[in-house]
Amino acid sequence: MRIILLGPPGAGKGTQAQFIMDAFNIPQISTGDMLRTAIKEGTELGMRVKDVMSSGGLVSDDIIIALVKERIQQADCQQGFLFDGFPRTVPQAQAMLDAGVHVDNVLEICVEDEAIVQRLGGRRVHEGSGRVYHIQYNPPKVAGKDDETGDDLIQREDDLEATIRKRLGIYHDQTEVLVDFYKNMGEAEALKAHAPAYHRVNGIGDVDEIRTKVLSMLK
Ligand code: ADP
Ligand code: ADP
């Protein structure tokens, strides 16, 4: 089972990714989480991407493609994987096709921009695991603490309103085209055999209701 989660920042990809991982027993490959870990660990990669990430820009395709290609070679990806936040540009999507990495399902989560600006201001994350909460819509059991480990939750530095708006602009300019990219694969003779099933879910509403819809679409 290979799945791509598409949708703007804040649509709920990371939130739903946790449920999909559990249901299908596949790892989540979140390029955002991988990059944040590299920054935290102070690796060479982390130093290269730090400034562009905190300003809300995209990391270069070369870096991202190399990172993902290496990650999917690992043993835990044998039975499948869930891409969350990748691909984000046409060159990234094309690089996977060129490498013969095909996916079974693309799931788009739709949320309009204004709802996203509100949501991301309240996002809190557990750095170690990528678990994500919202102070109002999806609160942890104990305020400010991760449910499983009790560690402190953090607010991401790119979750500031001006940066969120910049990220949304980049989504509309560079990532949204992937909706048609994957939808149209079924129509191109050469690509037909590898075209993924395409699903679309409204990301506004109760987290559990969306989870039920998502899991039934992927069954
Ligand atoms: P969100 O879903 O909230 O936008 P992510 O955790 O997916 O956040 O990404 C955070 C940041 O990491 C992005 O704004 C970008 O700087 C970088 N990033 C993550 N994935 C990619 C990617 N596939 N291509 C380029 N940059 C990426
Ligand atoms: P993405 O990975 O697409 O950037 P996240 O899963 O991190 O999105 O969700 C962004 C924020 O919105 C988080 O604070 C999360 O708890 C919250 N959230 C996720 N799904 C919903 C929902 N259905 N309704 C309200 N808030 C949600």
Coordinates of N, CA, C and O in Angstrom, one line a residue, residues 9-106:
P9 N -0.9 23.2 3.6 CA -0.4 23.1 5.0 C -1.6 23.3 5.9 O -2.4 24.2 5.7
G10 N -1.7 22.5 7.0 CA -2.8 22.7 7.9 C -4.1 22.0 7.6 O -5.1 22.0 8.3
A11 N -4.1 21.2 6.4 CA -5.4 20.6 6.0 C -5.7 19.4 7.0 O -6.9 19.0 7.0
G12 N -4.7 18.9 7.7 CA -4.9 17.7 8.6 C -4.2 16.5 8.1 O -4.6 15.4 8.5
K13 N -3.2 16.7 7.2 CA -2.5 15.5 6.7 C -1.8 14.7 7.8 O -1.9 13.5 7.9
G14 N -1.1 15.4 8.6 CA -0.3 14.7 9.7 C -1.3 14.1 10.7 O -1.0 13.0 11.1
T15 N -2.4 14.7 10.9 CA -3.4 14.2 11.9 C -4.0 12.9 11.3 O -4.0 11.8 12.0
Q16 N -4.4 12.9 10.1 CA -5.0 11.7 9.4 C -3.9 10.6 9.2 O -4.2 9.4 9.2
A17 N -2.6 11.1 9.0 CA -1.5 10.1 8.7 C -1.4 9.2 9.9 O -1.1 8.0 9.7
Q18 N -1.6 9.6 11.1 CA -1.4 8.7 12.2 C -2.4 7.6 12.2 O -2.1 6.5 12.5
F19 N -3.6 7.9 11.7 CA -4.7 6.9 11.7 C -4.4 5.9 10.5 O -4.6 4.7 10.6
I20 N -3.9 6.4 9.4 CA -3.6 5.6 8.2 C -2.5 4.6 8.5 O -2.5 3.4 8.2
M21 N -1.4 5.1 9.2 CA -0.3 4.3 9.6 C -0.8 3.1 10.4 O -0.3 2.0 10.2
D22 N -1.6 3.4 11.4 CA -2.1 2.3 12.3 C -3.0 1.3 11.5 O -2.8 0.1 11.7
A23 N -3.8 1.9 10.6 CA -4.8 1.0 9.9 C -4.1 0.1 9.0 O -4.4 -1.1 8.8
F24 N -3.0 0.6 8.3 CA -2.4 -0.2 7.2 C -1.0 -0.7 7.6 O -0.3 -1.4 6.8
N25 N -0.5 -0.3 8.8 CA 0.8 -0.7 9.3 C 1.9 -0.4 8.3 O 2.7 -1.2 7.9
I26 N 1.9 0.9 7.9 CA 2.9 1.4 7.0 C 3.5 2.7 7.6 O 2.8 3.3 8.4
P27 N 4.8 3.0 7.3 CA 5.4 4.1 8.0 C 4.9 5.4 7.3 O 4.7 5.4 6.1
Q28 N 4.9 6.5 8.1 CA 4.6 7.8 7.5 C 5.9 8.4 7.1 O 6.9 8.4 7.9
I29 N 6.0 8.9 5.9 CA 7.2 9.6 5.5 C 6.9 11.1 5.3 O 6.3 11.5 4.3
S30 N 7.1 11.8 6.4 CA 6.9 13.2 6.4 C 8.2 14.0 6.2 O 9.1 14.0 7.0
T31 N 8.3 14.6 5.0 CA 9.6 15.3 4.7 C 9.7 16.4 5.7 O 10.9 16.7 6.1
G32 N 8.6 17.1 6.1 CA 8.7 18.2 7.0 C 9.3 17.7 8.4 O 10.2 18.3 8.9
D33 N 8.8 16.5 8.9 CA 9.4 16.0 10.1 C 10.8 15.6 10.0 O 11.7 15.8 10.9
M34 N 11.2 15.0 8.8 CA 12.6 14.6 8.6 C 13.5 15.8 8.6 O 14.6 15.8 9.2
L35 N 13.1 16.9 8.0 CA 13.9 18.1 7.9 C 14.0 18.8 9.3 O 15.1 19.2 9.7
R36 N 12.9 18.8 10.0 CA 12.9 19.4 11.4 C 13.9 18.6 12.3 O 14.6 19.2 13.1
T37 N 13.9 17.3 12.1 CA 14.8 16.4 12.9 C 16.2 16.8 12.6 O 17.1 16.9 13.4
A38 N 16.5 17.0 11.3 CA 17.9 17.3 10.8 C 18.3 18.6 11.4 O 19.5 18.8 11.9
I39 N 17.4 19.6 11.5 CA 17.7 20.9 12.0 C 18.0 20.8 13.5 O 19.0 21.3 14.0
K40 N 17.2 20.0 14.2 CA 17.3 19.8 15.7 C 18.7 19.1 16.0 O 19.3 19.5 16.9
E41 N 19.0 18.2 15.1 CA 20.3 17.5 15.4 C 21.5 18.2 14.9 O 22.6 17.8 15.1
G42 N 21.3 19.3 14.2 CA 22.4 20.2 13.7 C 23.2 19.5 12.6 O 24.4 19.8 12.5
T43 N 22.6 18.6 11.8 CA 23.4 18.0 10.7 C 23.6 19.0 9.6 O 23.0 20.1 9.6
E44 N 24.4 18.6 8.7 CA 24.7 19.4 7.5 C 23.4 19.8 6.7 O 23.2 20.9 6.4
L45 N 22.6 18.7 6.6 CA 21.3 19.0 5.9 C 20.5 20.0 6.7 O 20.0 20.9 6.1
G46 N 20.5 19.8 8.0 CA 19.7 20.7 8.8 C 20.2 22.2 8.7 O 19.4 23.1 8.5
M47 N 21.5 22.4 8.6 CA 22.0 23.7 8.4 C 21.6 24.3 7.1 O 21.4 25.5 7.0
R48 N 21.6 23.4 6.1 CA 21.3 23.9 4.7 C 19.8 24.4 4.6 O 19.5 25.3 3.8
V49 N 18.9 23.8 5.4 CA 17.5 24.0 5.1 C 16.8 24.9 6.2 O 15.7 25.4 6.0
K50 N 17.6 25.2 7.2 CA 17.0 25.9 8.4 C 16.3 27.2 8.0 O 15.2 27.5 8.3
D51 N 17.1 28.1 7.3 CA 16.5 29.4 7.0 C 15.3 29.4 6.1 O 14.3 30.1 6.3
V52 N 15.4 28.6 5.1 CA 14.3 28.5 4.1 C 13.0 28.0 4.8 O 11.9 28.4 4.6
M53 N 13.2 27.0 5.7 CA 12.0 26.5 6.4 C 11.4 27.4 7.3 O 10.2 27.6 7.4
S54 N 12.2 28.1 8.1 CA 11.6 29.0 9.1 C 10.9 30.2 8.4 O 10.0 30.8 8.9
S55 N 11.4 30.5 7.1 CA 10.7 31.6 6.4 C 9.5 31.1 5.6 O 8.8 31.9 5.0
G56 N 9.2 29.8 5.6 CA 8.0 29.3 4.9 C 8.2 29.0 3.5 O 7.3 28.7 2.8
G57 N 9.5 29.1 3.0 CA 9.8 28.7 1.6 C 9.9 27.2 1.4 O 9.9 26.5 2.4
L58 N 10.1 26.8 0.2 CA 10.3 25.3 -0.1 C 11.8 25.0 -0.1 O 12.6 25.8 -0.7
V59 N 12.1 23.9 0.4 CA 13.5 23.3 0.3 C 13.7 22.9 -1.2 O 12.7 22.5 -1.8
S60 N 14.9 22.9 -1.7 CA 15.1 22.6 -3.1 C 14.7 21.2 -3.5 O 14.9 20.3 -2.6
D61 N 14.3 21.0 -4.7 CA 13.8 19.7 -5.1 C 15.0 18.7 -5.0 O 14.7 17.5 -4.6
D62 N 16.2 19.1 -5.4 CA 17.3 18.1 -5.3 C 17.5 17.5 -3.9 O 17.7 16.3 -3.8
I63 N 17.4 18.4 -2.9 CA 17.6 17.9 -1.5 C 16.5 16.9 -1.2 O 16.7 15.9 -0.6
I64 N 15.3 17.4 -1.5 CA 14.1 16.6 -1.1 C 14.1 15.2 -1.8 O 13.8 14.2 -1.2
I65 N 14.3 15.2 -3.1 CA 14.3 14.0 -3.8 C 15.3 13.0 -3.3 O 15.0 11.8 -3.1
A66 N 16.5 13.5 -3.0 CA 17.6 12.6 -2.5 C 17.2 12.0 -1.2 O 17.3 10.8 -0.9
L67 N 16.6 12.8 -0.3 CA 16.1 12.4 1.0 C 15.1 11.3 0.9 O 15.2 10.3 1.6
V68 N 14.1 11.5 0.1 CA 13.0 10.5 0.0 C 13.5 9.2 -0.7 O 13.2 8.1 -0.2
K69 N 14.3 9.4 -1.7 CA 14.8 8.1 -2.4 C 15.6 7.3 -1.4 O 15.5 6.1 -1.4
E70 N 16.4 7.9 -0.5 CA 17.1 7.2 0.5 C 16.1 6.5 1.5 O 16.3 5.4 1.9
R71 N 15.2 7.3 1.9 CA 14.2 6.8 3.0 C 13.4 5.6 2.5 O 13.2 4.7 3.3
I72 N 13.0 5.6 1.2 CA 12.1 4.5 0.8 C 12.9 3.2 0.5 O 12.3 2.2 0.3
Q73 N 14.2 3.3 0.6 CA 15.1 2.1 0.5 C 15.0 1.3 1.8 O 15.4 0.1 1.8
Q74 N 14.7 1.9 2.9 CA 14.8 1.2 4.2 C 13.8 0.1 4.3 O 12.7 0.1 3.7
A75 N 14.1 -0.8 5.2 CA 13.3 -2.1 5.3 C 11.9 -1.9 5.6 O 11.0 -2.6 5.1
D76 N 11.6 -0.9 6.4 CA 10.2 -0.7 6.9 C 9.3 -0.2 5.7 O 8.1 -0.2 5.9
C77 N 9.9 0.1 4.6 CA 9.0 0.6 3.5 C 8.7 -0.5 2.5 O 8.0 -0.2 1.5
Q78 N 9.1 -1.7 2.8 CA 8.9 -2.8 1.9 C 7.4 -3.1 1.6 O 7.0 -3.4 0.5
Q79 N 6.6 -3.0 2.6 CA 5.1 -3.3 2.5 C 4.3 -2.0 2.1 O 3.1 -2.1 2.0
G80 N 5.0 -0.9 1.9 CA 4.3 0.3 1.5 C 4.7 1.5 2.4 O 5.6 1.3 3.3
F81 N 4.2 2.6 2.1 CA 4.5 3.9 2.9 C 3.4 4.9 2.6 O 2.6 4.8 1.6
L82 N 3.5 5.9 3.4 CA 2.5 7.0 3.3 C 3.3 8.3 3.2 O 4.0 8.7 4.1
F83 N 3.2 9.0 2.0 CA 3.9 10.2 1.9 C 3.0 11.4 2.4 O 1.9 11.5 2.0
D84 N 3.6 12.1 3.3 CA 2.9 13.3 3.9 C 3.7 14.5 3.7 O 4.8 14.7 4.2
G85 N 3.2 15.4 2.8 CA 4.0 16.6 2.5 C 5.0 16.4 1.4 O 5.9 17.3 1.2
F86 N 4.9 15.4 0.7 CA 5.7 15.0 -0.5 C 4.9 14.2 -1.4 O 4.1 13.3 -1.0
P87 N 5.0 14.4 -2.7 CA 5.7 15.5 -3.4 C 4.9 16.8 -3.3 O 3.7 16.9 -3.1
R88 N 5.7 17.9 -3.4 CA 5.1 19.3 -3.3 C 5.3 20.1 -4.5 O 4.8 21.2 -4.6
T89 N 6.0 19.5 -5.5 CA 6.2 20.2 -6.8 C 6.2 19.2 -7.9 O 6.3 18.0 -7.7
V90 N 5.9 19.7 -9.1 CA 5.9 18.8 -10.3 C 7.3 18.0 -10.4 O 7.3 16.8 -10.6
P91 N 8.4 18.7 -10.3 CA 9.7 17.9 -10.4 C 9.8 16.8 -9.4 O 10.3 15.8 -9.7
Q92 N 9.3 17.0 -8.2 CA 9.3 16.0 -7.2 C 8.5 14.8 -7.6 O 8.9 13.6 -7.5
A93 N 7.3 15.1 -8.1 CA 6.4 14.0 -8.5 C 6.9 13.3 -9.7 O 6.9 12.0 -9.8
Q94 N 7.5 14.0 -10.6 CA 8.1 13.4 -11.8 C 9.3 12.5 -11.5 O 9.5 11.5 -12.1
A95 N 10.1 13.0 -10.5 CA 11.3 12.2 -10.1 C 10.8 10.8 -9.6 O 11.5 9.8 -9.8
M96 N 9.7 10.7 -8.9 CA 9.2 9.4 -8.4 C 8.8 8.6 -9.6 O 9.1 7.4 -9.7
L97 N 8.1 9.2 -10.6 CA 7.7 8.4 -11.8 C 9.0 7.9 -12.5 O 9.0 6.7 -12.9
D98 N 9.9 8.8 -12.7 CA 11.2 8.4 -13.4 C 11.9 7.3 -12.7 O 12.6 6.5 -13.3
A99 N 11.8 7.3 -11.3 CA 12.5 6.2 -10.6 C 11.6 4.9 -10.5 O 12.0 4.0 -9.8
G100 N 10.5 5.0 -11.1 CA 9.6 3.8 -11.1 C 8.9 3.6 -9.7 O 8.5 2.4 -9.4
V101 N 8.8 4.6 -8.9 CA 8.1 4.5 -7.7 C 6.7 4.9 -7.9 O 6.4 6.1 -8.0
H102 N 5.8 3.9 -7.9 CA 4.4 4.2 -8.2 C 3.6 4.1 -6.9 O 3.9 3.3 -6.0
V103 N 2.5 4.9 -6.9 CA 1.6 4.8 -5.7 C 0.2 4.3 -6.1 O -0.2 4.4 -7.2
D104 N -0.5 3.7 -5.1 CA -1.8 3.2 -5.3 C -2.9 4.2 -5.1 O -3.9 4.1 -5.8
N105 N -2.7 5.1 -4.2 CA -3.8 6.0 -3.8 C -3.2 7.4 -3.6 O -2.2 7.6 -2.9
V106 N -4.0 8.4 -4.1 CA -3.7 9.8 -3.7 C -4.9 10.3 -3.0 O -6.0 10.1 -3.6

